Amino acid sequence: MIDLGSVYQVAVDVADANGAAVDPGSADLTIILPDGSTVTPAVPTPTTTGQVRVDYVTEQAGRHVWRLVTSSPTTAYADVFDVQPAIPVGIVSLADARAQLNMRPSETADDDELRTFIGAATAAVERALGRAVVRRSITERHQVGRTSQVLLRQVPVLSVTSVTTADGSTSWDPANLRIDSETGLVTVVAGEPLAGDVDFVFEAGEAIIQENHRLAGLIIIQHLWETQRGTMGVQLGGDTDNWSAGRGFAIPRRALELLGSQLPGVA
């Protein structure tokens, strides 16, 4: 995972049939961007024999797929890379995650891996709660008849930015809407009712992330970190890895308790 606007390097080592490094006669690179369009960056002549390197400045967030094809020798290579949004969605900061793992500020070699764990922990907490925690902008399309009310799917709703039909022909002033933050119910209190395919752009999440939600996220991050390195062992009766029917090991029991989730067999 890299930041939007940073450089991703496509790195391919080309060898001949005997396994010796060799510069290809030609090389063509194609990158499929998250929106489905493609770019074909120029491939420079290797500065070190056989080492084809292309620096690409990222312009879109999301999954990128690249393919490099060479001739003389004929080879093909493909891989993917992910670019995170300019404003990352994380329940805790990278510094908080490092502190939870007792890492020194200078220990940055595992930052990319930690950021992946932060994203996974954020999704796990929000799934367990059934609501958005980290504030973000969301776009939802609703198909409605003539109605004065629509129930948004992502809650809590902090504010509505815009409401327009999909074709842009009609819009509704957010000032004329009443919003129930917890339920996501949007009611038109003045003007024409909603009708057609309507796009809602709104902010959802917690204005202030609750401490139990943050701590649950940190516990999940630590759990993923330690189990990925095989340092915890299998402790079926332990606090962290206590197993219950219907529950996996991605979310420790103590994190679920912080989130207020009802555990199986617990009255």
CSV table of C-alpha atoms in Angstrom, one decimal:
chain,number,residue,atom,x,y,z
A,1,MET,CA,0.0,0.0,0.0
A,2,ILE,CA,1.4,3.4,-1.0
A,3,ASP,CA,0.2,6.9,-0.7
A,4,LEU,CA,-1.6,8.7,-3.5
A,5,GLY,CA,0.9,10.9,-5.3
A,6,SER,CA,3.9,8.9,-4.3
A,7,VAL,CA,6.1,6.9,-6.7
A,8,TYR,CA,5.6,3.2,-7.4
A,9,GLN,CA,8.5,1.4,-9.1
A,10,VAL,CA,7.9,-1.4,-11.5
A,11,ALA,CA,11.0,-3.6,-11.2
A,12,VAL,CA,11.7,-6.5,-13.4
A,13,ASP,CA,14.9,-8.4,-13.8
A,14,VAL,CA,15.3,-9.8,-17.4
A,15,ALA,CA,17.4,-12.9,-18.1
A,16,ASP,CA,18.1,-14.9,-21.2
A,17,ALA,CA,17.5,-18.7,-21.7
A,18,ASN,CA,20.7,-19.4,-19.8
A,19,GLY,CA,19.7,-17.3,-16.8
A,20,ALA,CA,22.2,-14.5,-17.5
A,21,ALA,CA,21.1,-10.9,-17.0
A,22,VAL,CA,20.4,-9.2,-20.4
A,23,ASP,CA,18.9,-6.0,-21.6
A,24,PRO,CA,15.7,-6.6,-23.6
A,25,GLY,CA,15.5,-5.5,-27.2
A,26,SER,CA,12.3,-3.7,-26.3
A,27,ALA,CA,9.9,-3.4,-23.4
A,28,ASP,CA,6.3,-2.2,-23.2
A,29,LEU,CA,4.6,-1.4,-19.9
A,30,THR,CA,0.8,-1.1,-19.5
A,31,ILE,CA,-0.9,-0.1,-16.2
A,32,ILE,CA,-4.6,-0.5,-15.7
A,33,LEU,CA,-5.8,2.2,-13.4
A,34,PRO,CA,-8.6,1.9,-10.8
A,35,ASP,CA,-11.1,3.7,-13.1
A,36,GLY,CA,-10.5,1.1,-15.9
A,37,SER,CA,-8.4,3.4,-18.1
A,38,THR,CA,-4.8,2.5,-19.0
A,39,VAL,CA,-1.5,4.3,-19.2
A,40,THR,CA,1.7,3.2,-21.0
A,41,PRO,CA,4.7,4.9,-19.4
A,42,ALA,CA,7.9,4.9,-21.3
A,43,VAL,CA,10.4,2.2,-20.3
A,44,PRO,CA,14.0,3.7,-20.0
A,45,THR,CA,17.1,1.8,-20.9
A,46,PRO,CA,18.4,-0.1,-17.9
A,47,THR,CA,21.3,1.5,-16.1
A,48,THR,CA,22.3,-2.0,-14.8
A,49,THR,CA,22.2,-4.9,-17.2
A,50,GLY,CA,18.9,-6.7,-17.1
A,51,GLN,CA,17.3,-4.5,-14.5
A,52,VAL,CA,14.2,-2.8,-16.0
A,53,ARG,CA,13.0,-0.1,-13.7
A,54,VAL,CA,10.1,2.3,-14.3
A,55,ASP,CA,9.0,5.0,-11.8
A,56,TYR,CA,5.3,5.8,-12.0
A,57,VAL,CA,3.8,8.7,-10.1
A,58,THR,CA,0.4,7.6,-8.8
A,59,GLU,CA,-2.7,9.7,-9.7
A,60,GLN,CA,-5.6,7.5,-8.5
A,61,ALA,CA,-6.4,5.7,-5.3
A,62,GLY,CA,-7.3,2.0,-5.6
A,63,ARG,CA,-6.0,-1.2,-7.2
A,64,HIS,CA,-3.6,-0.9,-10.1
A,65,VAL,CA,-2.6,-3.8,-12.4
A,66,TRP,CA,0.5,-3.7,-14.5
A,67,ARG,CA,2.0,-5.9,-17.3
A,68,LEU,CA,5.5,-5.6,-18.8
A,69,VAL,CA,6.2,-7.4,-22.0
A,70,THR,CA,9.7,-7.6,-23.5
A,71,SER,CA,11.3,-8.9,-26.7
A,72,SER,CA,14.7,-10.3,-27.3
A,73,PRO,CA,14.3,-12.2,-25.0
A,74,THR,CA,10.5,-12.6,-25.1
A,75,THR,CA,9.2,-12.4,-21.5
A,76,ALA,CA,6.1,-11.2,-19.7
A,77,TYR,CA,5.6,-10.0,-16.1
A,78,ALA,CA,2.5,-8.9,-14.3
A,79,ASP,CA,1.7,-7.7,-10.8
A,80,VAL,CA,-0.6,-5.4,-8.8
A,81,PHE,CA,-0.2,-2.6,-6.3
A,82,ASP,CA,-2.7,-0.6,-4.2
A,83,VAL,CA,-2.8,3.2,-3.6
A,84,GLN,CA,-4.5,4.5,-0.6
A,85,PRO,CA,-6.6,7.7,-0.7
A,86,ALA,CA,-5.0,11.0,0.1
A,87,ILE,CA,-7.0,11.0,3.4
A,88,PRO,CA,-6.5,7.5,4.8
A,89,VAL,CA,-9.4,5.8,6.7
A,90,GLY,CA,-7.9,4.5,9.9
A,91,ILE,CA,-9.3,4.0,13.4
A,92,VAL,CA,-5.9,4.9,14.9
A,93,SER,CA,-2.8,6.6,13.7
A,94,LEU,CA,0.4,4.9,12.6
A,95,ALA,CA,2.1,6.3,15.7
A,96,ASP,CA,-0.6,4.9,17.9
A,97,ALA,CA,-0.2,1.4,16.4
A,98,ARG,CA,3.6,1.6,16.8
A,99,ALA,CA,3.1,2.6,20.5
A,100,GLN,CA,0.8,-0.4,21.0
A,101,LEU,CA,3.5,-2.7,19.7
A,102,ASN,CA,6.2,-0.9,21.8
A,103,MET,CA,8.1,0.2,18.7
A,104,ARG,CA,10.5,3.0,18.8
A,105,PRO,CA,9.7,6.0,16.6
A,106,SER,CA,12.7,5.2,14.5
A,107,GLU,CA,11.4,1.7,13.7
A,108,THR,CA,9.7,2.4,10.4
A,109,ALA,CA,10.6,-0.6,8.3
A,110,ASP,CA,7.2,-2.3,8.9
A,111,ASP,CA,5.1,0.8,8.4
A,112,ASP,CA,3.5,-0.4,5.2
A,113,GLU,CA,2.5,-3.7,6.9
A,114,LEU,CA,1.2,-1.8,9.9
A,115,ARG,CA,-1.0,0.4,7.8
A,116,THR,CA,-2.5,-2.7,6.2
A,117,PHE,CA,-3.3,-3.9,9.7
A,118,ILE,CA,-4.8,-0.6,10.6
A,119,GLY,CA,-7.1,-0.7,7.6
A,120,ALA,CA,-8.1,-4.3,8.4
A,121,ALA,CA,-8.8,-3.4,12.1
A,122,THR,CA,-10.9,-0.4,11.1
A,123,ALA,CA,-13.1,-2.6,8.8
A,124,ALA,CA,-13.4,-5.2,11.6
A,125,VAL,CA,-14.5,-2.7,14.2
A,126,GLU,CA,-17.0,-1.1,11.9
A,127,ARG,CA,-18.4,-4.5,10.8
A,128,ALA,CA,-18.8,-5.6,14.4
A,129,LEU,CA,-20.6,-2.3,15.3
A,130,GLY,CA,-22.6,-2.3,12.1
A,131,ARG,CA,-21.8,1.4,11.6
A,132,ALA,CA,-19.2,3.8,10.4
A,133,VAL,CA,-16.6,4.9,12.9
A,134,VAL,CA,-14.0,6.8,10.9
A,135,ARG,CA,-15.3,9.9,9.3
A,136,ARG,CA,-15.4,9.8,5.5
A,137,SER,CA,-17.3,11.1,2.6
A,138,ILE,CA,-19.8,8.6,1.1
A,139,THR,CA,-21.9,8.6,-2.0
A,140,GLU,CA,-25.1,6.6,-2.1
A,141,ARG,CA,-27.6,6.2,-4.9
A,142,HIS,CA,-31.2,5.6,-4.0
A,143,GLN,CA,-34.0,4.8,-6.5
A,144,VAL,CA,-37.2,6.3,-5.2
A,145,GLY,CA,-40.6,7.3,-6.3
A,146,ARG,CA,-42.0,10.6,-5.2
A,147,THR,CA,-41.2,10.6,-1.5
A,148,SER,CA,-40.1,13.0,1.2
A,149,GLN,CA,-38.0,10.5,3.1
A,150,VAL,CA,-35.0,8.3,2.4
A,151,LEU,CA,-33.0,6.0,4.8
A,152,LEU,CA,-29.3,6.3,4.2
A,153,ARG,CA,-27.4,3.0,4.7
A,154,GLN,CA,-24.2,4.4,6.4
A,155,VAL,CA,-24.7,5.9,9.9
A,156,PRO,CA,-24.1,7.9,11.9
A,157,VAL,CA,-24.7,10.7,9.4
A,158,LEU,CA,-22.8,13.9,10.3
A,159,SER,CA,-23.9,16.1,7.5
A,160,VAL,CA,-25.3,16.0,3.9
A,161,THR,CA,-23.1,17.7,1.3
A,162,SER,CA,-25.3,17.4,-1.8
A,163,VAL,CA,-28.4,15.7,-3.1
A,164,THR,CA,-28.9,15.5,-6.9
A,165,THR,CA,-30.4,13.2,-9.5
A,166,ALA,CA,-28.0,10.9,-11.3
A,167,ASP,CA,-28.3,12.9,-14.5
A,168,GLY,CA,-27.7,16.2,-12.6
A,169,SER,CA,-31.0,17.7,-13.7
A,170,THR,CA,-32.5,18.2,-10.3
A,171,SER,CA,-30.9,19.0,-6.9
A,172,TRP,CA,-32.2,19.6,-3.4
A,173,ASP,CA,-30.8,22.1,-1.0
A,174,PRO,CA,-29.3,20.3,2.1
A,175,ALA,CA,-30.7,23.2,4.2
A,176,ASN,CA,-34.2,22.0,3.4
A,177,LEU,CA,-33.4,18.5,4.8
A,178,ARG,CA,-33.8,17.2,8.3
A,179,ILE,CA,-31.3,14.5,9.1
A,180,ASP,CA,-31.5,11.9,11.9
A,181,SER,CA,-27.9,11.2,12.5
A,182,GLU,CA,-28.3,7.8,14.2
A,183,THR,CA,-30.9,6.2,11.9
A,184,GLY,CA,-29.8,7.9,8.7
A,185,LEU,CA,-33.4,9.1,8.0
A,186,VAL,CA,-33.4,12.1,5.6
A,187,THR,CA,-36.6,14.1,5.4
A,188,VAL,CA,-37.4,16.9,3.0
A,189,VAL,CA,-39.0,19.6,5.0
A,190,ALA,CA,-39.3,22.2,2.2
A,191,GLY,CA,-39.4,22.1,-1.5
A,192,GLU,CA,-40.2,19.3,-4.0
A,193,PRO,CA,-40.1,15.6,-2.8
A,194,LEU,CA,-37.3,13.3,-3.9
A,195,ALA,CA,-37.9,11.3,-7.1
A,196,GLY,CA,-35.9,9.1,-9.5
A,197,ASP,CA,-32.3,8.0,-9.1
A,198,VAL,CA,-30.9,10.3,-6.4
A,199,ASP,CA,-27.3,10.5,-5.3
A,200,PHE,CA,-26.6,11.5,-1.7
A,201,VAL,CA,-23.1,12.8,-0.9
A,202,PHE,CA,-22.7,12.9,2.9
A,203,GLU,CA,-20.2,12.6,5.8
A,204,ALA,CA,-20.6,9.6,8.0
A,205,GLY,CA,-18.7,8.4,11.1
A,206,GLU,CA,-18.0,9.4,14.6
A,207,ALA,CA,-17.2,13.1,15.2
A,208,ILE,CA,-15.0,11.9,18.1
A,209,ILE,CA,-14.0,8.2,18.0
A,210,GLN,CA,-14.9,6.6,21.3
A,211,GLU,CA,-12.0,5.3,23.4
A,212,ASN,CA,-13.4,1.8,23.5
A,213,HIS,CA,-13.5,1.7,19.7
A,214,ARG,CA,-9.9,3.0,19.4
A,215,LEU,CA,-8.7,0.5,22.0
A,216,ALA,CA,-10.5,-2.4,20.3
A,217,GLY,CA,-8.8,-1.4,17.1
A,218,LEU,CA,-5.4,-1.4,18.7
A,219,ILE,CA,-6.0,-4.8,20.3
A,220,ILE,CA,-6.9,-6.2,16.9
A,221,ILE,CA,-3.8,-4.7,15.3
A,222,GLN,CA,-1.6,-6.2,18.0
A,223,HIS,CA,-3.3,-9.6,17.6
A,224,LEU,CA,-2.8,-9.6,13.8
A,225,TRP,CA,0.8,-8.5,14.3
A,226,GLU,CA,1.7,-11.2,16.8
A,227,THR,CA,-0.2,-14.1,15.2
A,228,GLN,CA,1.3,-13.2,11.8
A,229,ARG,CA,4.7,-13.7,13.4
A,230,GLY,CA,3.8,-16.9,15.2
A,231,THR,CA,4.7,-15.4,18.6
A,232,MET,CA,1.4,-16.2,20.4
A,233,GLY,CA,1.0,-19.9,19.9
A,234,VAL,CA,-2.3,-21.6,20.2
A,235,GLN,CA,-4.0,-20.7,23.5
A,236,LEU,CA,-7.5,-21.9,23.2
A,237,GLY,CA,-8.2,-21.0,26.8
A,238,GLY,CA,-6.3,-17.7,26.8
A,239,ASP,CA,-7.7,-14.2,27.0
A,240,THR,CA,-6.7,-13.3,23.4
A,241,ASP,CA,-7.3,-16.4,21.5
A,242,ASN,CA,-10.3,-17.7,23.4
A,243,TRP,CA,-12.4,-19.5,20.8
A,244,SER,CA,-16.2,-19.5,20.6
A,245,ALA,CA,-18.5,-21.2,18.2
A,246,GLY,CA,-19.1,-18.9,15.2
A,247,ARG,CA,-16.1,-16.7,15.9
A,248,GLY,CA,-12.8,-16.7,14.2
A,249,PHE,CA,-9.4,-15.6,15.4
A,250,ALA,CA,-9.2,-12.2,13.5
A,251,ILE,CA,-11.0,-10.4,16.4
A,252,PRO,CA,-9.9,-11.3,19.9
A,253,ARG,CA,-12.6,-11.7,22.6
A,254,ARG,CA,-11.5,-8.7,24.6
A,255,ALA,CA,-11.9,-6.5,21.5
A,256,LEU,CA,-15.4,-7.8,21.0
A,257,GLU,CA,-16.2,-7.0,24.6
A,258,LEU,CA,-15.0,-3.5,24.2
A,259,LEU,CA,-17.2,-3.1,21.2
A,260,GLY,CA,-20.2,-4.4,23.2
A,261,SER,CA,-20.7,-7.4,21.0
A,262,GLN,CA,-22.8,-10.2,22.5
A,263,LEU,CA,-20.6,-13.3,22.6
A,264,PRO,CA,-22.1,-16.8,21.9
A,265,GLY,CA,-23.3,-18.5,25.1
A,266,VAL,CA,-23.1,-15.3,27.2
A,267,ALA,CA,-26.4,-14.2,28.7
